Structure formats: structure tokens, C-alpha cells
mmCIF file of C-alpha atoms in Angstrom:
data_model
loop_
_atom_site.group_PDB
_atom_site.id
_atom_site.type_symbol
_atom_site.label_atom_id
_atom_site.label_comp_id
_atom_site.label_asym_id
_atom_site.label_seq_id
_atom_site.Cartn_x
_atom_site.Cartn_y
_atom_site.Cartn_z
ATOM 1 C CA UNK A 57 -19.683 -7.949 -40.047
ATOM 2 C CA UNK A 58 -16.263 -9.621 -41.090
ATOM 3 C CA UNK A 59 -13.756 -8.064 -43.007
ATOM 4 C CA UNK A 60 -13.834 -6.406 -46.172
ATOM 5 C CA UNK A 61 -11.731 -8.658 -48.834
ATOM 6 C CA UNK A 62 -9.351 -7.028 -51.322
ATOM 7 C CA UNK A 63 -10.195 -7.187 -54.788
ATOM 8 C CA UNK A 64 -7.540 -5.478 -56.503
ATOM 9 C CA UNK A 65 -8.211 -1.885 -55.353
ATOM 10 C CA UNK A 66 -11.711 -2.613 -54.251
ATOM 11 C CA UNK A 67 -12.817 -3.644 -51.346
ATOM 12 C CA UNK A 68 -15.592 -6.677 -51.166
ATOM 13 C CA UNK A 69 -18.272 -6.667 -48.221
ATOM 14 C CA UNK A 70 -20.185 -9.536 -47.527
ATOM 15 C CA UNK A 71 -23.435 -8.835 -46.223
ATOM 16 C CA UNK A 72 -23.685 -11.785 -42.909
ATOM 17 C CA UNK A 73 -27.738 -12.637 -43.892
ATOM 18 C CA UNK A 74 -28.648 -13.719 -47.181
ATOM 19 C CA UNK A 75 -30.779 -11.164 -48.730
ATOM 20 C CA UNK A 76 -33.181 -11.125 -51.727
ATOM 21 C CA UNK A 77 -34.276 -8.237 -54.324
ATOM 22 C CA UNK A 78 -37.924 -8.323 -56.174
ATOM 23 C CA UNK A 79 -37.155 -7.346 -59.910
ATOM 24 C CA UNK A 80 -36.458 -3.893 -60.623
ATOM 25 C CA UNK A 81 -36.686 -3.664 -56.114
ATOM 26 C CA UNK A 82 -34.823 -1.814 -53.832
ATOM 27 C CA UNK A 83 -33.523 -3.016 -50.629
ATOM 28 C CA UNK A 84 -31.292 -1.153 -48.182
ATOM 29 C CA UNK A 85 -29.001 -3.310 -45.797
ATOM 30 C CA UNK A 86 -26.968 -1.953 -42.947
ATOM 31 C CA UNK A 87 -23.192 -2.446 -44.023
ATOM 32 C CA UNK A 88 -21.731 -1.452 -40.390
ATOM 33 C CA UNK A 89 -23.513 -1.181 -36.890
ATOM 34 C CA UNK A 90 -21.694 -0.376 -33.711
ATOM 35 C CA UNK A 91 -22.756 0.687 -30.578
ATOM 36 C CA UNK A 92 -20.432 2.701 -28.034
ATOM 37 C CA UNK A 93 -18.019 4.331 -30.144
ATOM 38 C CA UNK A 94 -16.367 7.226 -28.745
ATOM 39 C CA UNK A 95 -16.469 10.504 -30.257
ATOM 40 C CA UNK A 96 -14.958 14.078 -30.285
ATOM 41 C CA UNK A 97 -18.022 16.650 -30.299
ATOM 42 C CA UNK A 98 -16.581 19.351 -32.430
ATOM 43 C CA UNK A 99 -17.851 22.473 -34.257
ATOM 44 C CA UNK A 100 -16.324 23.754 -37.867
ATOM 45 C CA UNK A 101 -16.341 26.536 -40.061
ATOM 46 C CA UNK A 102 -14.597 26.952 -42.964
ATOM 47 C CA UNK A 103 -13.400 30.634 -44.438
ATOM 48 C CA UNK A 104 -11.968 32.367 -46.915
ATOM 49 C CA UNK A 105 -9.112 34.428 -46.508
ATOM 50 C CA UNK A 106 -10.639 38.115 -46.252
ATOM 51 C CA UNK A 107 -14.169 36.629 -46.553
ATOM 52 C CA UNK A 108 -16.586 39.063 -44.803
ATOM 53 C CA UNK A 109 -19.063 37.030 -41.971
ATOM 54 C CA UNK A 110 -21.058 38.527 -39.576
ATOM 55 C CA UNK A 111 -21.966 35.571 -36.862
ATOM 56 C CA UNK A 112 -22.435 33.140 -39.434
ATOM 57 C CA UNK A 113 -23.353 29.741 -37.755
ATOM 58 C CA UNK A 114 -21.104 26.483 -37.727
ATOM 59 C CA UNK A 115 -21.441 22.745 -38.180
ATOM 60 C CA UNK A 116 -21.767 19.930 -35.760
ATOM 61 C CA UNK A 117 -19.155 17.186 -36.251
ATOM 62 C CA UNK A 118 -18.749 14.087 -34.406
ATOM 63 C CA UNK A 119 -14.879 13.299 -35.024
ATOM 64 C CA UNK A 120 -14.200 9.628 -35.241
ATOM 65 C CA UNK A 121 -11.163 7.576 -35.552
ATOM 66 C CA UNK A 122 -10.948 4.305 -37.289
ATOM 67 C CA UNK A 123 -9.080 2.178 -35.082
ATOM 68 C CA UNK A 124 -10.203 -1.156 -33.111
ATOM 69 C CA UNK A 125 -9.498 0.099 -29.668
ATOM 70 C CA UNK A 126 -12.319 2.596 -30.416
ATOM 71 C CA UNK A 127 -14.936 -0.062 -31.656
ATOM 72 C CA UNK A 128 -14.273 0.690 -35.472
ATOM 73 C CA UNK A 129 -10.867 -0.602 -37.574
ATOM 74 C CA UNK A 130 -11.902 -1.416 -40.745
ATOM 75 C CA UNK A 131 -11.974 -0.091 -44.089
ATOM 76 C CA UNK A 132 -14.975 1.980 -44.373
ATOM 77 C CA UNK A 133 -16.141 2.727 -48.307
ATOM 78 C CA UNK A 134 -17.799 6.202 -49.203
ATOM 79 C CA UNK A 135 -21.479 6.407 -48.871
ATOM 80 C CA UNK A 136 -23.758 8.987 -46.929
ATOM 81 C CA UNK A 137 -24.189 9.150 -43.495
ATOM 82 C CA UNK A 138 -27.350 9.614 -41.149
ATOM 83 C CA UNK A 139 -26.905 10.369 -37.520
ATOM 84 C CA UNK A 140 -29.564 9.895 -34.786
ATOM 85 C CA UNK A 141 -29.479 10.805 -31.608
ATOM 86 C CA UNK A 142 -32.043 8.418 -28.813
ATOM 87 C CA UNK A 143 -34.982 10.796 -27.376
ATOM 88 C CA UNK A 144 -36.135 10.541 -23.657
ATOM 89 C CA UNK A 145 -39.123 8.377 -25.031
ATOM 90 C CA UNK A 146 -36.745 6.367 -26.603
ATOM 91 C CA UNK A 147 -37.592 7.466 -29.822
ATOM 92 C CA UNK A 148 -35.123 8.172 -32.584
ATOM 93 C CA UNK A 149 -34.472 11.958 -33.802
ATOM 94 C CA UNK A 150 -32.304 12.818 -37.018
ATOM 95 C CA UNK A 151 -30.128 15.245 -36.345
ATOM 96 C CA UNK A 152 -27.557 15.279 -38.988
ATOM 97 C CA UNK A 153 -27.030 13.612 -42.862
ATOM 98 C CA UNK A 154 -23.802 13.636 -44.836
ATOM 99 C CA UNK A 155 -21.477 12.265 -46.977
ATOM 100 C CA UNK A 156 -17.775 10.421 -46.541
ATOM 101 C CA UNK A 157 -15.212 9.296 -48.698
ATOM 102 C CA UNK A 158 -13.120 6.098 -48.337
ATOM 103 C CA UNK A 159 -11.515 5.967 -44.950
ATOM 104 C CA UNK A 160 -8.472 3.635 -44.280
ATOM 105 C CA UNK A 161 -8.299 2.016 -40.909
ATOM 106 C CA UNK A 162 -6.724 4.041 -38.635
ATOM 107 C CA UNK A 163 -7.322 7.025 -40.400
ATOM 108 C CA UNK A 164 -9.544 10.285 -38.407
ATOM 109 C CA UNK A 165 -12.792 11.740 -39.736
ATOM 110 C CA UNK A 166 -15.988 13.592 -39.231
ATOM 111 C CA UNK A 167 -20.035 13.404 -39.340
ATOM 112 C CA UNK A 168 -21.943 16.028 -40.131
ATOM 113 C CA UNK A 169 -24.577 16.208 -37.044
ATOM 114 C CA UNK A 170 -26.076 19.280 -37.439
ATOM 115 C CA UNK A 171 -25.677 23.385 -37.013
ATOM 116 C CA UNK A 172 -25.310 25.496 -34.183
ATOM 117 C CA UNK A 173 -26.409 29.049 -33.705
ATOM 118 C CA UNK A 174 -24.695 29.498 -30.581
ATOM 119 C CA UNK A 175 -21.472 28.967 -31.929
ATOM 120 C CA UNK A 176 -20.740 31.749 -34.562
ATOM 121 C CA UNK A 177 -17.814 32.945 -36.558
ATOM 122 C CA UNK A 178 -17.376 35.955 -37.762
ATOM 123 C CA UNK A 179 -14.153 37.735 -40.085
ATOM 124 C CA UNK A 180 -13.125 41.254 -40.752
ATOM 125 C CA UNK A 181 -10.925 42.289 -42.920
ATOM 126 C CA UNK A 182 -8.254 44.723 -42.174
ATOM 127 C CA UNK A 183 -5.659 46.649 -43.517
ATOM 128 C CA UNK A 184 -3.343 44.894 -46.613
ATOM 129 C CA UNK A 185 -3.655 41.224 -46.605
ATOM 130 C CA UNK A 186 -4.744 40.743 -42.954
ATOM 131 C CA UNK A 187 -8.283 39.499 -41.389
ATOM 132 C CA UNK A 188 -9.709 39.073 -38.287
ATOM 133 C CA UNK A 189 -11.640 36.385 -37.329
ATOM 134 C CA UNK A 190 -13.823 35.621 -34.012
ATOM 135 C CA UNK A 191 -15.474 32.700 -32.571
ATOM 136 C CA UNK A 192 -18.310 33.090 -30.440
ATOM 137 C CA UNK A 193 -19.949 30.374 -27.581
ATOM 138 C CA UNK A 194 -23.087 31.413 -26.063
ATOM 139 C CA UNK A 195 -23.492 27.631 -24.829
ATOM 140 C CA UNK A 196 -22.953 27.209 -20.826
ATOM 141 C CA UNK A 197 -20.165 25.053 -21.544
ATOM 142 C CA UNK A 198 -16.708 25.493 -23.297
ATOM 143 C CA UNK A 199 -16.346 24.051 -27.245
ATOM 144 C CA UNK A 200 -13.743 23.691 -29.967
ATOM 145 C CA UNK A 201 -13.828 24.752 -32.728
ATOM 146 C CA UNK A 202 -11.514 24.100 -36.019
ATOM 147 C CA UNK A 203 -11.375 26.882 -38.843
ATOM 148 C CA UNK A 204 -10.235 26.079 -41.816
ATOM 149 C CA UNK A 205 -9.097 29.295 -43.736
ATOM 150 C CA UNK A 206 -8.612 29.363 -47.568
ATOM 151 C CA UNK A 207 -7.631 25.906 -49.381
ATOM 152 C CA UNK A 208 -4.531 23.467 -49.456
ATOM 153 C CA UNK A 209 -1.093 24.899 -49.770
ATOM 154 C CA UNK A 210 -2.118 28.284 -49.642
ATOM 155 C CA UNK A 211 0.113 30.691 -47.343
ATOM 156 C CA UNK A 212 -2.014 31.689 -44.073
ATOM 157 C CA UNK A 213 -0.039 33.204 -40.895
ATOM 158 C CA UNK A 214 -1.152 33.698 -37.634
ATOM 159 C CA UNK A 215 0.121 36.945 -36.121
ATOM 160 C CA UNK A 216 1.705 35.682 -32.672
ATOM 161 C CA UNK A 217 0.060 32.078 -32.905
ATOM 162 C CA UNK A 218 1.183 29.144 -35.145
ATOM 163 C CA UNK A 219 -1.412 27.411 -37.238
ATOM 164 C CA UNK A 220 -1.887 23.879 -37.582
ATOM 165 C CA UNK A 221 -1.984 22.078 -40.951
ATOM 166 C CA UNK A 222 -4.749 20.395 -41.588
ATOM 167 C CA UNK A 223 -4.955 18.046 -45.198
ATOM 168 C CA UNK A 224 -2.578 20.639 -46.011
ATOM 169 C CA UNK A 225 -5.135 23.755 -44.627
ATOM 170 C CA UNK A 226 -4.651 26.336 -42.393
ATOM 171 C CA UNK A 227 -6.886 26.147 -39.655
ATOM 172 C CA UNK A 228 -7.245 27.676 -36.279
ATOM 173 C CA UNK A 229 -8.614 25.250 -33.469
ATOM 174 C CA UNK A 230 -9.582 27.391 -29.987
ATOM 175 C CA UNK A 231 -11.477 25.782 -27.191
ATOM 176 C CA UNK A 232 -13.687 28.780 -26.003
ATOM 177 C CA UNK A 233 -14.978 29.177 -22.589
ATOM 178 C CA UNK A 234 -18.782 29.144 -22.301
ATOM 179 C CA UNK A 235 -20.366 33.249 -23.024
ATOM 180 C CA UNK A 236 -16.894 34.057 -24.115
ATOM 181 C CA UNK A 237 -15.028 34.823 -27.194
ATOM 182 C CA UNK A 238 -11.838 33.915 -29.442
ATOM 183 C CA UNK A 239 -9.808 36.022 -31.795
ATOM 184 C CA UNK A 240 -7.133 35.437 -34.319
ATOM 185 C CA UNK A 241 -5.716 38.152 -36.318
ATOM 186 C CA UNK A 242 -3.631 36.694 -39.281
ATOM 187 C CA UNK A 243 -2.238 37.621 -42.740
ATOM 188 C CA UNK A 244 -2.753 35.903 -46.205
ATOM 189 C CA UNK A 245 -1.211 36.661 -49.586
ATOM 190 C CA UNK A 246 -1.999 38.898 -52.380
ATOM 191 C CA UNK A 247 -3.545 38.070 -55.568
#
């Protein structure tokens, strides 16, 4: 595929075969294929702060960044997403569908491939404005996980560990060791 072209604030993609439409037809093209672009297996779940969970399952994401040295680059417009993953048989399996907005080159971001029972979360709350939250691995190898808690600009501590800010989010991101678990107490503010 070549480059996008710049149309004021648009962006202009040129499909490379020519392509034609019966009247009142549908016809889907493939904008982008590449093969061999690395990834970052993650798993997410997003909480409130004080939000009561009780093993509550996370999501699959593939994290991708959008940079030529890792077979992508380009300006990438919003659209959904469907992820397969190649069978033994060489057949195709869906295992994830989702949606993405504009993404810059250079800029990181995620697929949606799925949900994993084996990696839960769960939060209690305790006393005042303070929660606790756990991640549990039962796979037989270690994950990470990011946790998003509450929304953008909102005040979330860690007790004894820093947060990272994430598009302006709190989130918590453990690697956990296969069978075991994570904790993070941390404090929010009143309404």
C-alpha cells in the first residue's frame, strides 16, 4: 500500500487494484496487510475507584506500535478490527473484534483479542477512600497486566508504589508470576 496523502485534515488511501461496485453493492477491500509485526501480549482491566469485583475476568490486547522498524509507520484511520490467530490445520480462528481510533505514526495502541478467565481482578474496598485491588494468574507462565482505575485527571495514589499515567489515567501495571498473585492497596478522593 503507499502512503496515505493529506487532504487538509483527512487522510486519502489509494486502494493499489482497481476495484468495481455493482449498484447499490458492497465490496470490502483490505486497506493494510502485514505479516510479522511484533507485538506485546498484554491483559487489561479497567476499574472504578471503590468498585466492588470478585475475580472478574480481563481482556486480551495485542499492544502495537506504529513505527517502520516494527513493520507498520503509517497513518492508520479508525475502523474495526478482526484478529485471527492460524490453527494447526492451517485454518483461520477469530479470536478477537474491536474498534480503533485514528493512530498517528509512531504513536502505541491495542487490539482487542479476546478474554481470559485465568487472569482475574478483583477490588475491595476498605476503610475511607481506600481499595484494594488483586490480580490473579492461574496460567503456567507469568503476564502483565495494566489497570486502569477511575478516569483522566482524577487523583488515584498508590500506598508505597507510584502509579503510572496513562492518557492521563491511573493505572497499575504488575507482571505476575504464573499461580501467583498481585496486590495494590491505594487511596482515591471523596465525592
Amino acid at each position: 500500500m503507499r502512503s496515505p496523502e493529506d487532504l487538509g485534515d483527512l487522510k486519502l488511501y489509494r486502494v493499489p487494484e482497481r476495484i468495481t461496485v455493482n449498484p447499490k453493492g458492497q465490496k470490502q477491500v483490505a486497506l493494510l496487510s502485514r505479516s510479522q509485526v511484533p507485538f506485546e501480549r498484554r491483559y487489561r482491566r479497567a476499574v472504578y475507584p471503590g468498585q466492588a469485583l470478585e475475580a472478574a475476568p480481563s481482556a486480551v490486547v495485542l499492544v502495537l506500535r506504529n513505527k517502520q522498524e516494527a513493520g507498520l509507520g503509517l497513518a492508520l484511520p479508525a475502523g474495526s478490527t478482526a484478529l485471527y490467530a492460524a490453527e494447526a490445520g492451517g485454518e483461520r480462528r477469530l479470536v478477537g473484534l474491536g474498534a480503533m481510533p485514528d493512530r498517528a505514526e509512531g504513536e502505541t495502541f491495542r487490539l482487542a483479542a479476546g478474554t481470559s478467565a485465568q487472569v482475574t481482578v478483583s477490588q475491595q474496598r476498605g476503610t475511607g477512600q481506600e481499595a484494594t485491588l488483586t490480580v490473579s494468574n492461574a496460567n503456567g507462565f507469568p503476564i502483565s497486566i495494566d489497570v486502569p482505575i477511575g478516569s483522566a485527571g482524577q487523583k488515584i495514589e498508590g500506598v508505597g508504589e507510584k502509579l503510572e499515567q496513562v492518557d492521563g489515567v491511573a493505572t497499575w501495571s504488575p507482571t505476575v508470576s504464573p499461580g501467583a498473585t498481585a496486590q495494590l492497596r491505594y487511596r482515591f478522593p471523596g465525592n
